Short mmCIF file of C-alpha atoms and ligand atoms in Angstrom, two decimals:
data_model
loop_
_atom_site.label_atom_id
_atom_site.label_comp_id
_atom_site.label_asym_id
_atom_site.label_seq_id
_atom_site.Cartn_x
_atom_site.Cartn_y
_atom_site.Cartn_z
CA MET A 868 6.71 -4.01 -21.32
CA ILE A 869 7.59 -1.88 -18.92
CA PRO A 870 4.47 -1.43 -16.50
CA ARG A 871 3.02 1.57 -15.55
CA VAL A 872 2.32 1.99 -11.74
CA ALA A 873 0.13 4.43 -10.01
CA ILE A 874 0.14 4.68 -5.98
CA LEU A 875 -2.72 5.46 -3.86
CA ILE A 876 -1.74 7.53 -0.70
CA SER A 877 -3.40 9.02 2.37
CA GLY A 878 -0.59 10.43 4.44
CA GLY A 879 3.21 11.16 4.39
CA GLY A 880 3.97 8.42 1.71
CA SER A 881 7.26 7.14 2.91
CA ASN A 882 6.49 3.76 1.15
CA MET A 883 5.41 5.72 -1.70
CA VAL A 884 8.86 7.46 -2.07
CA ARG A 885 10.70 4.35 -1.83
CA LEU A 886 8.74 2.59 -4.51
CA VAL A 887 8.62 5.60 -6.89
CA GLU A 888 12.76 6.08 -6.13
CA ALA A 889 13.30 2.48 -7.17
CA MET A 890 11.26 2.42 -10.17
CA GLN A 891 13.12 5.58 -10.88
CA ALA A 892 16.83 3.99 -9.96
CA GLU A 893 16.02 0.59 -11.51
CA GLY A 894 13.69 1.15 -14.52
CA PHE A 895 11.53 -2.05 -13.71
CA ALA A 896 8.16 0.10 -14.18
CA THR A 897 7.11 3.55 -14.54
CA PRO A 898 5.21 5.65 -11.85
CA VAL A 899 2.86 7.65 -13.89
CA LEU A 900 0.19 8.83 -10.70
CA VAL A 901 0.37 9.27 -7.38
CA ALA A 902 -3.17 9.95 -5.98
CA SER A 903 -4.77 10.75 -2.56
CA ASN A 904 -7.99 11.27 -1.04
CA ASP A 905 -6.54 14.02 1.15
CA ALA A 906 -5.35 17.35 -0.56
CA ALA A 907 -3.26 17.89 2.62
CA ALA A 908 -1.31 14.75 2.46
CA SER A 909 2.17 15.42 2.85
CA GLY A 910 3.40 12.59 0.29
CA LEU A 911 1.66 14.67 -2.55
CA ASP A 912 4.70 17.26 -2.32
CA ARG A 913 6.96 14.52 -1.92
CA ALA A 914 6.00 12.80 -5.26
CA ALA A 915 5.74 15.98 -7.16
CA LYS A 916 9.25 16.59 -6.07
CA LEU A 917 10.00 13.07 -7.64
CA GLY A 918 8.46 14.05 -10.78
CA VAL A 919 5.47 12.22 -10.70
CA PRO A 920 1.95 13.50 -11.59
CA THR A 921 -0.48 14.20 -8.72
CA ALA A 922 -4.37 14.28 -8.18
CA ALA A 923 -6.04 14.75 -4.74
CA ILE A 924 -9.78 13.74 -4.57
CA ASP A 925 -11.24 14.44 -1.03
CA HIS A 926 -13.48 11.93 -0.01
CA ARG A 927 -15.44 13.84 2.82
CA PRO A 928 -17.83 15.49 0.54
CA PHE A 929 -18.96 12.12 -0.35
CA GLY A 930 -19.72 10.90 2.69
CA ARG A 931 -20.83 7.21 2.85
CA ASP A 932 -21.08 6.98 -1.14
CA ARG A 933 -18.24 5.46 -2.04
CA ALA A 934 -19.00 4.64 -5.18
CA ALA A 935 -19.27 8.55 -5.80
CA PHE A 936 -15.96 9.11 -4.62
CA GLU A 937 -14.64 6.07 -6.54
CA ALA A 938 -16.45 7.47 -9.23
CA GLU A 939 -13.90 10.87 -9.14
CA LEU A 940 -10.98 8.53 -7.94
CA LEU A 941 -11.08 6.76 -11.21
CA LYS A 942 -10.83 10.01 -13.70
CA PRO A 943 -7.07 10.77 -12.79
CA ILE A 944 -6.22 6.66 -12.20
CA LEU A 945 -8.14 5.82 -15.96
CA ALA A 946 -6.50 8.71 -17.26
CA ALA A 947 -3.17 7.83 -15.99
CA ALA A 948 -3.66 4.19 -17.65
CA PRO A 949 -1.60 2.34 -15.26
CA ASP A 950 -0.99 -1.33 -15.67
CA VAL A 951 -0.55 -1.82 -11.79
CA LEU A 952 -2.20 -0.34 -8.76
CA CYS A 953 -0.19 0.10 -5.72
CA LEU A 954 -1.84 0.82 -2.40
CA ALA A 955 0.87 2.53 0.03
CA GLY A 956 -0.67 3.90 3.03
CA PHE A 957 -4.10 4.36 1.62
CA MET A 958 -6.75 4.54 4.60
CA ARG A 959 -10.28 4.08 2.62
CA VAL A 960 -11.75 0.84 2.39
CA LEU A 961 -12.53 0.14 -1.65
CA THR A 962 -15.94 -1.33 -2.99
CA PRO A 963 -15.77 -4.60 -4.68
CA GLU A 964 -16.82 -2.86 -7.99
CA PHE A 965 -13.07 -0.48 -7.56
CA VAL A 966 -11.21 -3.70 -6.82
CA GLY A 967 -12.71 -5.79 -9.45
CA ARG A 968 -11.61 -2.85 -12.00
CA PHE A 969 -7.94 -3.89 -10.91
CA ALA A 970 -8.48 -7.65 -10.17
CA GLY A 971 -5.03 -9.15 -10.18
CA ARG A 972 -3.26 -5.85 -10.41
CA MET A 973 -3.39 -4.13 -7.35
CA LEU A 974 -1.26 -4.48 -4.32
CA ASN A 975 -1.28 -3.27 -0.97
CA ILE A 976 1.10 -3.25 1.89
CA HIS A 977 -0.48 -4.14 5.67
CA PRO A 978 1.47 -3.40 8.83
CA SER A 979 0.92 -7.26 10.32
CA LEU A 980 1.87 -10.62 9.21
CA LEU A 981 -1.32 -11.71 7.87
CA PRO A 982 -3.37 -13.20 8.08
CA LYS A 983 -3.10 -12.08 11.53
CA TYR A 984 -4.09 -8.58 12.69
CA PRO A 985 -5.97 -7.47 9.22
CA GLY A 986 -7.73 -3.49 9.91
CA LEU A 987 -6.08 -1.21 12.33
CA HIS A 988 -3.87 -1.21 15.29
CA THR A 989 -1.93 -3.74 14.34
CA HIS A 990 1.12 -3.22 16.36
CA GLN A 991 -0.77 -2.89 19.63
CA ARG A 992 -2.81 -5.94 18.76
CA ALA A 993 0.39 -8.03 18.42
CA LEU A 994 1.73 -6.54 22.13
CA ASP A 995 -1.58 -7.34 23.56
CA ALA A 996 -1.59 -11.10 22.12
CA GLY A 997 2.03 -11.48 23.48
CA ASP A 998 3.40 -12.19 20.38
CA THR A 999 7.35 -12.72 19.74
CA GLU A 1000 7.35 -11.43 16.26
CA ALA A 1001 5.46 -8.52 14.03
CA GLY A 1002 6.37 -7.62 10.25
CA CYS A 1003 4.56 -6.45 7.30
CA THR A 1004 2.80 -8.19 3.98
CA VAL A 1005 2.42 -7.01 0.89
CA HIS A 1006 -0.67 -8.96 -0.75
CA GLU A 1007 -3.05 -8.62 -3.96
CA VAL A 1008 -6.02 -7.09 -3.11
CA THR A 1009 -9.22 -8.67 -2.96
CA PRO A 1010 -12.75 -7.42 -2.14
CA VAL A 1011 -12.09 -9.05 1.49
CA LEU A 1012 -10.27 -6.52 3.48
CA ASP A 1013 -6.30 -6.93 4.04
CA ASP A 1014 -6.78 -10.73 2.00
CA GLY A 1015 -5.55 -11.83 -0.76
CA PRO A 1016 -2.58 -13.79 -2.18
CA ILE A 1017 0.21 -12.45 0.03
CA LEU A 1018 3.20 -11.68 -2.38
CA GLY A 1019 5.60 -10.94 0.71
CA GLN A 1020 6.35 -10.69 4.23
CA ALA A 1021 9.43 -9.26 6.35
CA ARG A 1022 9.41 -10.34 9.94
CA VAL A 1023 10.32 -8.13 12.72
CA ALA A 1024 11.45 -9.20 16.23
CA ILE A 1025 9.49 -7.94 19.16
CA GLU A 1026 11.62 -6.40 21.66
CA PRO A 1027 11.16 -6.45 25.60
CA GLY A 1028 9.87 -3.07 26.53
CA ASP A 1029 7.95 -2.16 22.77
CA SER A 1030 5.47 0.49 22.48
CA ALA A 1031 3.56 0.33 19.52
CA ASP A 1032 5.42 3.26 18.21
CA THR A 1033 8.61 2.02 18.70
CA LEU A 1034 7.68 -1.48 16.42
CA ALA A 1035 5.58 0.44 13.76
CA ALA A 1036 9.15 2.25 13.50
CA ARG A 1037 10.82 -0.99 12.98
CA VAL A 1038 8.35 -2.58 10.76
CA LEU A 1039 8.04 0.69 8.52
CA VAL A 1040 11.75 -0.23 7.69
CA GLN A 1041 10.99 -3.64 6.58
CA GLU A 1042 8.22 -2.16 4.82
CA HIS A 1043 10.62 0.22 2.77
CA ARG A 1044 12.77 -2.98 1.72
CA LEU A 1045 9.88 -5.30 1.22
CA TYR A 1046 7.41 -3.36 -0.95
CA PRO A 1047 9.78 -2.10 -3.89
CA ALA A 1048 11.17 -5.69 -3.63
CA VAL A 1049 7.79 -7.15 -4.34
CA LEU A 1050 6.74 -4.65 -6.54
CA LYS A 1051 9.98 -5.80 -8.62
CA ARG A 1052 9.17 -9.15 -9.16
CA PHE A 1053 5.88 -8.62 -9.57
CA ALA A 1054 6.51 -6.19 -12.43
CA SER A 1055 8.52 -9.16 -14.02
CA GLY A 1056 5.51 -11.84 -13.70
CA GLU A 1057 6.92 -13.45 -10.45
CA ARG A 1058 4.03 -13.97 -7.99
CA THR A 1059 5.83 -16.11 -5.68
CA PRO A 1060 5.90 -14.92 -1.81
CA LEU A 1061 9.22 -13.07 -1.16
CA LEU A 1062 10.18 -13.82 2.45
CA LEU A 1063 12.53 -11.28 4.35
CA GLY A 1064 13.97 -11.93 7.30
C1 GAR B 1909 2.41 1.88 6.53
O1 GAR B 1909 2.60 1.60 7.81
C2 GAR B 1909 1.27 1.06 6.00
O2 GAR B 1909 1.73 -0.26 6.19
C3 GAR B 1909 0.33 1.38 6.76
O3 GAR B 1909 0.48 2.58 6.82
C4 GAR B 1909 1.58 3.30 7.01
C5 GAR B 1909 1.84 4.33 5.99
O4 GAR B 1909 2.81 4.86 6.20
N1 GAR B 1909 -0.96 0.83 6.18
C6 GAR B 1909 -2.20 0.65 6.73
O5 GAR B 1909 -2.31 0.45 7.64
C7 GAR B 1909 -3.34 0.34 5.35
N2 GAR B 1909 -4.15 -0.42 6.37
P1 GAR B 1909 3.56 5.77 4.89
O6 GAR B 1909 2.44 6.68 4.31
O7 GAR B 1909 4.65 6.83 5.21
O8 GAR B 1909 3.71 4.97 3.76
#
């Protein structure tokens, strides 16, 4: 069975584009939906140009009521009937109830070598700590933020003079290598971590 994949984004969606392009080129999965919490996310246009249905549910009218936002977000997702849900720069924290619906089939990419630096400002935190390497992680999503079994990591050397921006740009290049490779393995049932240098 070729798995159906929905992708959640909040911004430019460069990881989403790489996932969709890899699925379309290699056929290991079918992209069935790209959804965003922001109708202005430029990634939605990029998804539409790639021929993938899109949906936007603005989280702001729901205030702190995450469950109400997620109830709306779920509608297009359930209609698309995905087997796998990929978070790709989706910047909303999901409730345990939402995560539980997709237990064992929701992936996220995070711009650090987890378990280091869950949350925000990962690159600055790596620089502030004097780390010599940084990187990115794809993991299964569990109710704990940026936790869950690690499915792949790519490492990036921190260079003298790096800023958070220069480091983020080099890590993003590796994110684009890592996420499609991990999704392809995941689609085939492979769960052992993929470690890229
Ligand atoms: C990526 O660097 C991703 O790892 C990060 O947001 C960026 C999205 O870029 N995700 C997180 O920080 C999640 N906590 P993109 O929209 O171009 O893929």
